[in-house]
CSV table of C-alpha atoms (C1' of nucleotides) in Angstrom, one decimal:
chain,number,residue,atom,x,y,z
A,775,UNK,CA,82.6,91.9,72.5
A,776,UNK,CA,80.6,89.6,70.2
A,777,UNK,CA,77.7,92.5,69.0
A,778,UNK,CA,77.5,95.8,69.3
A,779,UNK,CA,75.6,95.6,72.8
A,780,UNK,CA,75.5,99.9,72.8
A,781,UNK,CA,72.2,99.4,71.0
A,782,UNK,CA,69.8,98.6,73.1
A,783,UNK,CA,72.0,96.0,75.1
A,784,UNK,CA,70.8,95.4,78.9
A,785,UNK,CA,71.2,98.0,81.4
A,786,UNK,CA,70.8,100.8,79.3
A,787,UNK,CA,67.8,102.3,79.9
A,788,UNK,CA,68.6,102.1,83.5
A,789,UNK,CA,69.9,105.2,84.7
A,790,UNK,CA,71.7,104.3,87.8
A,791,UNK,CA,73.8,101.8,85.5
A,792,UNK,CA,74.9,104.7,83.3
A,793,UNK,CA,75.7,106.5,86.4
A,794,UNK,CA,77.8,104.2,87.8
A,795,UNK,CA,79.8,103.8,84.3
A,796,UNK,CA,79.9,107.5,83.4
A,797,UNK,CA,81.4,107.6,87.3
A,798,UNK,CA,83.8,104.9,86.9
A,799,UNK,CA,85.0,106.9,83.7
A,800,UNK,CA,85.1,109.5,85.4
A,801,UNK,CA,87.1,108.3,88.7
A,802,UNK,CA,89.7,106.8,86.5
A,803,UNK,CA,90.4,109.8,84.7
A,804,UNK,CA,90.6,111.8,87.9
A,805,UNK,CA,92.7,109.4,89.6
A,806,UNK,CA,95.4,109.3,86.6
A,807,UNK,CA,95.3,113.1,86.6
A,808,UNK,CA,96.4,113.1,90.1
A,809,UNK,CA,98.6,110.6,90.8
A,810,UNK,CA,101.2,112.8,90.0
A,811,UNK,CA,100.6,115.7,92.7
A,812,UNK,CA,100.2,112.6,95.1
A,813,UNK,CA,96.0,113.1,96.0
A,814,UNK,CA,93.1,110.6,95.3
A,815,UNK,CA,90.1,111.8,94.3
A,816,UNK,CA,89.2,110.7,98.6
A,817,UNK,CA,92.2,113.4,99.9
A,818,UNK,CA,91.9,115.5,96.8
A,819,UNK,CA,88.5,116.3,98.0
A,820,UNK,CA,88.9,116.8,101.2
A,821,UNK,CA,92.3,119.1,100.3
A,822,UNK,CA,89.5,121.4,97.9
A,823,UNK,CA,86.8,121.9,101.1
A,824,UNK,CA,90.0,122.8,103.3
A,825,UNK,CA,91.2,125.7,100.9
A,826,UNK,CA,87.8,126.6,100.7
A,827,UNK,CA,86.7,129.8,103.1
A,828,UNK,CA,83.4,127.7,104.4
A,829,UNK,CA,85.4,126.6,107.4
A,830,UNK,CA,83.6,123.6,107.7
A,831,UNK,CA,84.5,120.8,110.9
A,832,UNK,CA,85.2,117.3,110.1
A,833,UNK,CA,81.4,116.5,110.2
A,834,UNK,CA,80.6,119.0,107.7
A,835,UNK,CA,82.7,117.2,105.6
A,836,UNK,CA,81.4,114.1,106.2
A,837,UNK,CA,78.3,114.9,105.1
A,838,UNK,CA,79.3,117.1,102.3
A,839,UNK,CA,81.1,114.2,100.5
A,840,UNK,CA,78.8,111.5,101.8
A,841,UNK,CA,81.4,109.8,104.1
A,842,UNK,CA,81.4,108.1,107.2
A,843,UNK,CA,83.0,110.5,110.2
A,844,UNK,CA,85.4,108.0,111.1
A,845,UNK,CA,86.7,108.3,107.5
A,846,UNK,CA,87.0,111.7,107.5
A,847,UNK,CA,88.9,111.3,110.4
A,848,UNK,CA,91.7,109.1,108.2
A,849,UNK,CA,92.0,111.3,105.5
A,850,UNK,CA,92.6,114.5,107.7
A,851,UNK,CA,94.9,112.1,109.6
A,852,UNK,CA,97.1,111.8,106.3
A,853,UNK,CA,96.9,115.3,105.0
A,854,UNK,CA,97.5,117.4,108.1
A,855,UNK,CA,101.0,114.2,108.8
A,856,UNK,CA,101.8,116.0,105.0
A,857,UNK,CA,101.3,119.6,106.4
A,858,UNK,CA,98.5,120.0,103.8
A,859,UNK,CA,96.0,120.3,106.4
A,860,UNK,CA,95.5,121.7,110.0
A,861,UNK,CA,92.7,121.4,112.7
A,862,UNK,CA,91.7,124.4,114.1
A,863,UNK,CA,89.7,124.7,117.5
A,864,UNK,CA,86.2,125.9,116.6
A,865,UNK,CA,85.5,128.6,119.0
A,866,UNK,CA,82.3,128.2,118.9
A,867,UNK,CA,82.1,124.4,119.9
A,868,UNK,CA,84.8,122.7,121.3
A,869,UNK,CA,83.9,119.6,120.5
A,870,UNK,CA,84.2,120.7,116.5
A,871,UNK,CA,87.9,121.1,114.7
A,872,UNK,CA,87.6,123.0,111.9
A,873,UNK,CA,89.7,121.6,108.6
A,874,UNK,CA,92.0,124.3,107.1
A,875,UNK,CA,94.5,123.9,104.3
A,876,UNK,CA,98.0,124.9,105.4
A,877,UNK,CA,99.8,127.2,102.2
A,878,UNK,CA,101.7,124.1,101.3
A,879,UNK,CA,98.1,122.6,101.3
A,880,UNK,CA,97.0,125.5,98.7
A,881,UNK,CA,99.5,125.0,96.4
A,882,UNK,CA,99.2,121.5,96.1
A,883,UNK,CA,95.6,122.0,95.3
A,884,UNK,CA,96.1,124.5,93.1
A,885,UNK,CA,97.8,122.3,90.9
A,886,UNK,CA,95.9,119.1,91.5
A,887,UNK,CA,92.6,121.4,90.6
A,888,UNK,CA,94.1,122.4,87.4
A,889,UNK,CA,95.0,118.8,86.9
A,890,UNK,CA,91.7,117.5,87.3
A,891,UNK,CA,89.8,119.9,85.2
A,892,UNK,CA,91.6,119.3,82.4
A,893,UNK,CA,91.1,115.5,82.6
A,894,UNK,CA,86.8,116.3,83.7
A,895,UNK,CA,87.4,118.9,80.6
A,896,UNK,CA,88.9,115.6,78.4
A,897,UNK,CA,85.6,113.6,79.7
A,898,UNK,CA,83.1,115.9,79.2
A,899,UNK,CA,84.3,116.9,75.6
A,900,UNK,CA,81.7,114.3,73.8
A,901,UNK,CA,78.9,116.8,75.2
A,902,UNK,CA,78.8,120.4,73.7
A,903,UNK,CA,78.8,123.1,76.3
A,904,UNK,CA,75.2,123.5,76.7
A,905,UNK,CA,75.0,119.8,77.2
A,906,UNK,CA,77.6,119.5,79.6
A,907,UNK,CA,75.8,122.8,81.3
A,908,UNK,CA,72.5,120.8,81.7
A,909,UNK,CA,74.2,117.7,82.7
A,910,UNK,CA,75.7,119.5,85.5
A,911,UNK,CA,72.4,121.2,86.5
A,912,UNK,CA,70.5,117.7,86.1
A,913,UNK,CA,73.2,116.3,88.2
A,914,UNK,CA,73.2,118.8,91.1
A,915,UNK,CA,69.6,118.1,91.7
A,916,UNK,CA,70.3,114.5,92.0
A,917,UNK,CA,73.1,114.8,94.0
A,918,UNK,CA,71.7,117.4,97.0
A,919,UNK,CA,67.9,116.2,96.3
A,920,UNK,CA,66.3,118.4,99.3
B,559,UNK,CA,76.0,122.4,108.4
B,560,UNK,CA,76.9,125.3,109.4
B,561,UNK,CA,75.6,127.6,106.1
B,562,UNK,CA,73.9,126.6,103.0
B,563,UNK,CA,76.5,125.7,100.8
B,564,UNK,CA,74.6,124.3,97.9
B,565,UNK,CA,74.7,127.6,96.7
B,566,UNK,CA,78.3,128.5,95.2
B,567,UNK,CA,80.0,126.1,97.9
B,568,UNK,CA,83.0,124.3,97.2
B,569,UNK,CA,83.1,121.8,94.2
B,570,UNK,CA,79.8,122.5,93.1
B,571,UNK,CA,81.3,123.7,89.4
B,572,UNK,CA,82.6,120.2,89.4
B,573,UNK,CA,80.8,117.9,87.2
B,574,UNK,CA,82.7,115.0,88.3
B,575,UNK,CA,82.1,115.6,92.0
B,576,UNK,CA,78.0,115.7,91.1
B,577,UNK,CA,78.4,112.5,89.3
B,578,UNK,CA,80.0,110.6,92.0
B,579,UNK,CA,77.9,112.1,94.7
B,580,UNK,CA,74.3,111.5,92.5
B,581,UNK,CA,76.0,107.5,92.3
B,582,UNK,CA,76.0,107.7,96.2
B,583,UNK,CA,72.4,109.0,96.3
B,584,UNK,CA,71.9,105.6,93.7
B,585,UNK,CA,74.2,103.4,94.8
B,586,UNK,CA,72.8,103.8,98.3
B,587,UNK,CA,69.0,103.2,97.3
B,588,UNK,CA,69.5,100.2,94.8
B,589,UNK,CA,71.4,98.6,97.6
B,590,UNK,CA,68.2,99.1,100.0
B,591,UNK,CA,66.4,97.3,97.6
B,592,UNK,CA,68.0,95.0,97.0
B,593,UNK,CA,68.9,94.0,100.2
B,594,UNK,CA,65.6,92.0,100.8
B,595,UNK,CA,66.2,90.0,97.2
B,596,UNK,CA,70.3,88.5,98.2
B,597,UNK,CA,71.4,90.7,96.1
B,598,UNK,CA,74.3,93.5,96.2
B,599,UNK,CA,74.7,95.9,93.0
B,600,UNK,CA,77.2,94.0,91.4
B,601,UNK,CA,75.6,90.5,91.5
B,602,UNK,CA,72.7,92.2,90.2
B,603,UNK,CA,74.1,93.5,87.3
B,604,UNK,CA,75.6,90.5,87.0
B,605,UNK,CA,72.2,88.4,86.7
B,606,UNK,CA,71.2,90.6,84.4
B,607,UNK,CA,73.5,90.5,82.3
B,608,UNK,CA,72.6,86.8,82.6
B,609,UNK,CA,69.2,86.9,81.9
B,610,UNK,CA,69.7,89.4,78.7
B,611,UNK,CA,70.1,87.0,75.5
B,612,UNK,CA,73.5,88.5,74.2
B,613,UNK,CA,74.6,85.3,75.6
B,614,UNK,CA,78.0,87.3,77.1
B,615,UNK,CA,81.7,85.7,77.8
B,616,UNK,CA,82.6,86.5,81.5
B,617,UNK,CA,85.2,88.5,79.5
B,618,UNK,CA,82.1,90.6,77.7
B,619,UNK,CA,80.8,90.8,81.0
B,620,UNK,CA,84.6,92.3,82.5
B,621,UNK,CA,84.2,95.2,79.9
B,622,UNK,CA,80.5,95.8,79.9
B,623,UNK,CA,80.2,96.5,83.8
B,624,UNK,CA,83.8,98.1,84.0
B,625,UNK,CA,85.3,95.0,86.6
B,626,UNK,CA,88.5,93.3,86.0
B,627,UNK,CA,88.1,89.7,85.0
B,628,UNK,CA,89.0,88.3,88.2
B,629,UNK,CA,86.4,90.5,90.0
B,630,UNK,CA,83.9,88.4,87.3
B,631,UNK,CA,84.8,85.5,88.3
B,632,UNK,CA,84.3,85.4,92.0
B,633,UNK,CA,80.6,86.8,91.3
B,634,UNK,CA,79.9,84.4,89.0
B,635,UNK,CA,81.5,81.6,91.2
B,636,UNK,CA,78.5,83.1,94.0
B,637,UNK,CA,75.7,83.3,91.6
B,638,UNK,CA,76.6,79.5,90.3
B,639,UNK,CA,76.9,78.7,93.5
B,640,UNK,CA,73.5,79.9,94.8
B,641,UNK,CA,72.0,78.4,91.2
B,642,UNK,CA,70.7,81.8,89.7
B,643,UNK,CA,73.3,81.5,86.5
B,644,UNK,CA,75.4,78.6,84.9
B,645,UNK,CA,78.1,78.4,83.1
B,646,UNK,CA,78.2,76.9,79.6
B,647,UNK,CA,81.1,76.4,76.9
B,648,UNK,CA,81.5,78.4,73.9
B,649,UNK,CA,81.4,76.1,70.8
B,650,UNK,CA,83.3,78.9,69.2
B,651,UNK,CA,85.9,79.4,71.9
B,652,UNK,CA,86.8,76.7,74.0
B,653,UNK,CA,88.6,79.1,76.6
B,654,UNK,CA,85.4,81.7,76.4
B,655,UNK,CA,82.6,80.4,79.2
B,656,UNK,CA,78.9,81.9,78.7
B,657,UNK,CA,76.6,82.9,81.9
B,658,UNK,CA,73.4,82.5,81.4
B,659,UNK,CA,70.5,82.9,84.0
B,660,UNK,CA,68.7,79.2,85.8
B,661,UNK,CA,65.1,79.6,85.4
B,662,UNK,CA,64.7,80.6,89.5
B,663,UNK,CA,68.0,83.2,88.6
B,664,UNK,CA,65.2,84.7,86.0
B,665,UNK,CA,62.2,85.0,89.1
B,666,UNK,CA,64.9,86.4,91.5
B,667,UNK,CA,65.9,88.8,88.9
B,668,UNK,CA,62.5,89.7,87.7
B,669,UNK,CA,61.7,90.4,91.5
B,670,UNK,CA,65.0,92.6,91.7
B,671,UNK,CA,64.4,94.8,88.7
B,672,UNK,CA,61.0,95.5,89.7
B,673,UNK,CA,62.6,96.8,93.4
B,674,UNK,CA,65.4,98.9,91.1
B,675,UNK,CA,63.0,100.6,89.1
B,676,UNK,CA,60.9,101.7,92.1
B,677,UNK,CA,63.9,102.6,93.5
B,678,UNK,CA,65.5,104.8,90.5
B,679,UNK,CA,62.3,106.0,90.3
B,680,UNK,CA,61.9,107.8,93.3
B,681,UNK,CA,65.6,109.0,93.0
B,682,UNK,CA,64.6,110.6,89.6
B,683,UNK,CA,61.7,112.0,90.9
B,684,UNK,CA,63.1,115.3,91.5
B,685,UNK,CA,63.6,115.4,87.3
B,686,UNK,CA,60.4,115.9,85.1
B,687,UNK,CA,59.7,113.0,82.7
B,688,UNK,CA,61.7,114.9,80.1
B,689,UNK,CA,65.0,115.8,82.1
B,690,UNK,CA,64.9,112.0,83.2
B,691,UNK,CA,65.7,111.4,79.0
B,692,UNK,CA,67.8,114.0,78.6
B,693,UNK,CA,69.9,112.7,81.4
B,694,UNK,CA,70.1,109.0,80.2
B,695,UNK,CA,70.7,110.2,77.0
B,696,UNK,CA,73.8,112.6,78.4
B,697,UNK,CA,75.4,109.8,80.8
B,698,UNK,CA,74.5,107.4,78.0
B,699,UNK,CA,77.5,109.2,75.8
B,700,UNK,CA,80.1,109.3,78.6
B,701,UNK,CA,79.6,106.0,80.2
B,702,UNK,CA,80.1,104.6,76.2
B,703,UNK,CA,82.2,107.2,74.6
B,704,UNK,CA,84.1,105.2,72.0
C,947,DT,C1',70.4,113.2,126.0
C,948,DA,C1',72.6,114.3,121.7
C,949,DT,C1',76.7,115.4,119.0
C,950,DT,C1',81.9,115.6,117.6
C,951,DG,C1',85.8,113.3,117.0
C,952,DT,C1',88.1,109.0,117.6
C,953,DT,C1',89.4,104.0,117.7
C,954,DA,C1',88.6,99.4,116.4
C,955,DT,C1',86.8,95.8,113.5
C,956,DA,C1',85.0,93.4,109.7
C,957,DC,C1',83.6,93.4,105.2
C,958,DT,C1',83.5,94.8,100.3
C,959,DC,C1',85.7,96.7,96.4
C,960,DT,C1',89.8,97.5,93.5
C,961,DA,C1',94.3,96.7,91.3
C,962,DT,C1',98.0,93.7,90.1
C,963,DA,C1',100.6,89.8,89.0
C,964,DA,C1',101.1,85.2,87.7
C,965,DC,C1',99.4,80.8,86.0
C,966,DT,C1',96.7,77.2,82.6
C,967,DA,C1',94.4,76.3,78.6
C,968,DT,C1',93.3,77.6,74.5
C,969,DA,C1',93.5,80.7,70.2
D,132,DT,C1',102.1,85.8,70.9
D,133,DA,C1',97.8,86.9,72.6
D,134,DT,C1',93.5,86.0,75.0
D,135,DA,C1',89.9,83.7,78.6
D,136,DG,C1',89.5,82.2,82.9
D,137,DT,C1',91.5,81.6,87.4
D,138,DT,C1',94.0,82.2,91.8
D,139,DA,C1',96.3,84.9,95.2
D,140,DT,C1',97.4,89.0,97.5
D,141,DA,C1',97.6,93.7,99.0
D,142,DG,C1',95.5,98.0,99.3
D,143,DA,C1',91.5,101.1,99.2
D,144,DG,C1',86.9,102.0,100.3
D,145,DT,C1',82.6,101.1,103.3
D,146,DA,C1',79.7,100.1,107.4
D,147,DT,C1',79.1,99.5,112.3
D,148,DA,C1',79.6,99.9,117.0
D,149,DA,C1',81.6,101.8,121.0
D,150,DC,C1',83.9,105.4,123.8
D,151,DA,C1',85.5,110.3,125.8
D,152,DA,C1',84.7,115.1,125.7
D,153,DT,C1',81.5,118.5,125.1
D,154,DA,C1',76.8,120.5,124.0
DNA sequence: TATTGTTATACTCTATAACTATA
DNA sequence: TATAGTTATAGAGTATAACAATA
């Protein structure tokens, strides 16, 4: 780049542009960190809710990681064909399947996790750990806002 | 949802998770307004970009928003074509093509920040005044951390 | 009537490779 | 040899509407 646009170039004192770029940083990182165990950071995520004792149905996890239902329905689609995932009648409502990581599913998750916090560890290591503690709280707040 | 699992539910430790979800909270709200000005996110940033007087290369412009070059080129190409930037040779680079903002691509964008800001606003609303600077300042060093 | 999961469709975004003109 | 812009293409992500089964 011709200057140095990091001081006081445009866009940065706009917040949801630094978002986006800290994401994109982020998402790249994640990605390369789990290309190996064979997850996005879309199936990973889904893979992480299933393992997790919350028993939550395919609209749970929709709205948990702010995706269309129909999309959900993909991604279960592709883990459960791997045998990472199963859906599990919801005795309460039939209409609901519950999501539930099969042990095959834990495992993999177990390594992808380890995989990925060492690359969000990588990240996050310009911040000292008080910083990267308030980011996460400041983030939180934005990210379930009721 | 079925419980409350903002507190201690799955993925909530992870700081990149947050991020990408807050960027959905923003992403979703700049969109809405900007929806009533033509413009999506990217052509917005785009423009401004345009507008600034760094005077950018669409190749500044790749690195800056995080887009491949190609990507660059087909919002430019719809931005010329809708007369809101132009693009003009660099008498230092003959390969190297500057975008700079049309007079009317300066009102639509003045409009446009104005609808950004009210936007971000309200998402940041949930922040005190200085939260919303200690979070800028923290993204700030992870979306540039050469 | 409203909700869950599903299918289908169209559109946007992302990633990659190759080409040309200039450096 | 390397870089800026461009074209083309395929794949991933997003948004919407409609439908059957169930609440």
């Amino acid at each position: 780049m011709t200057s140095d646009l990091r001081t006081g170039g445009p866009l940065l004192s706009d917040t949801a542009f630094l978002l986006a770029r800290a994401n994109a940083n982020s998402l790249t990182a994640a990605h390369a960190a789990l290309g190996e165990h064979g997850l996005r950071v879309r199936s990973y995520t889904v893979l992480a809710l299933a393992v997790s004792e919350a028993r939550l149905s395919q609209r749970d996890i929709a709205e948990y990681l702010r995706l269309d239902p129909s999309q959900v329905v993909a991604l279960v689609d592709d883990l459960q064909q791997r045998e990472l995932v199963a859906r599990e009648p919801d005795p309460n409502d039939r209409r609901a399947k519950v999501v539930v990581a099969t042990p095959e599913g834990r495992r993999i998750h177990a390594r992808a996790e380890a995989a990925v916090a060492a690359a969000e560890s990588d990240i996050l290591s310009v911040l000292d750990p008080g910083e990267q503690t308030t980011l996460r709280d400041l983030l939180f707040r934005l990210a379930f806002p009721d």
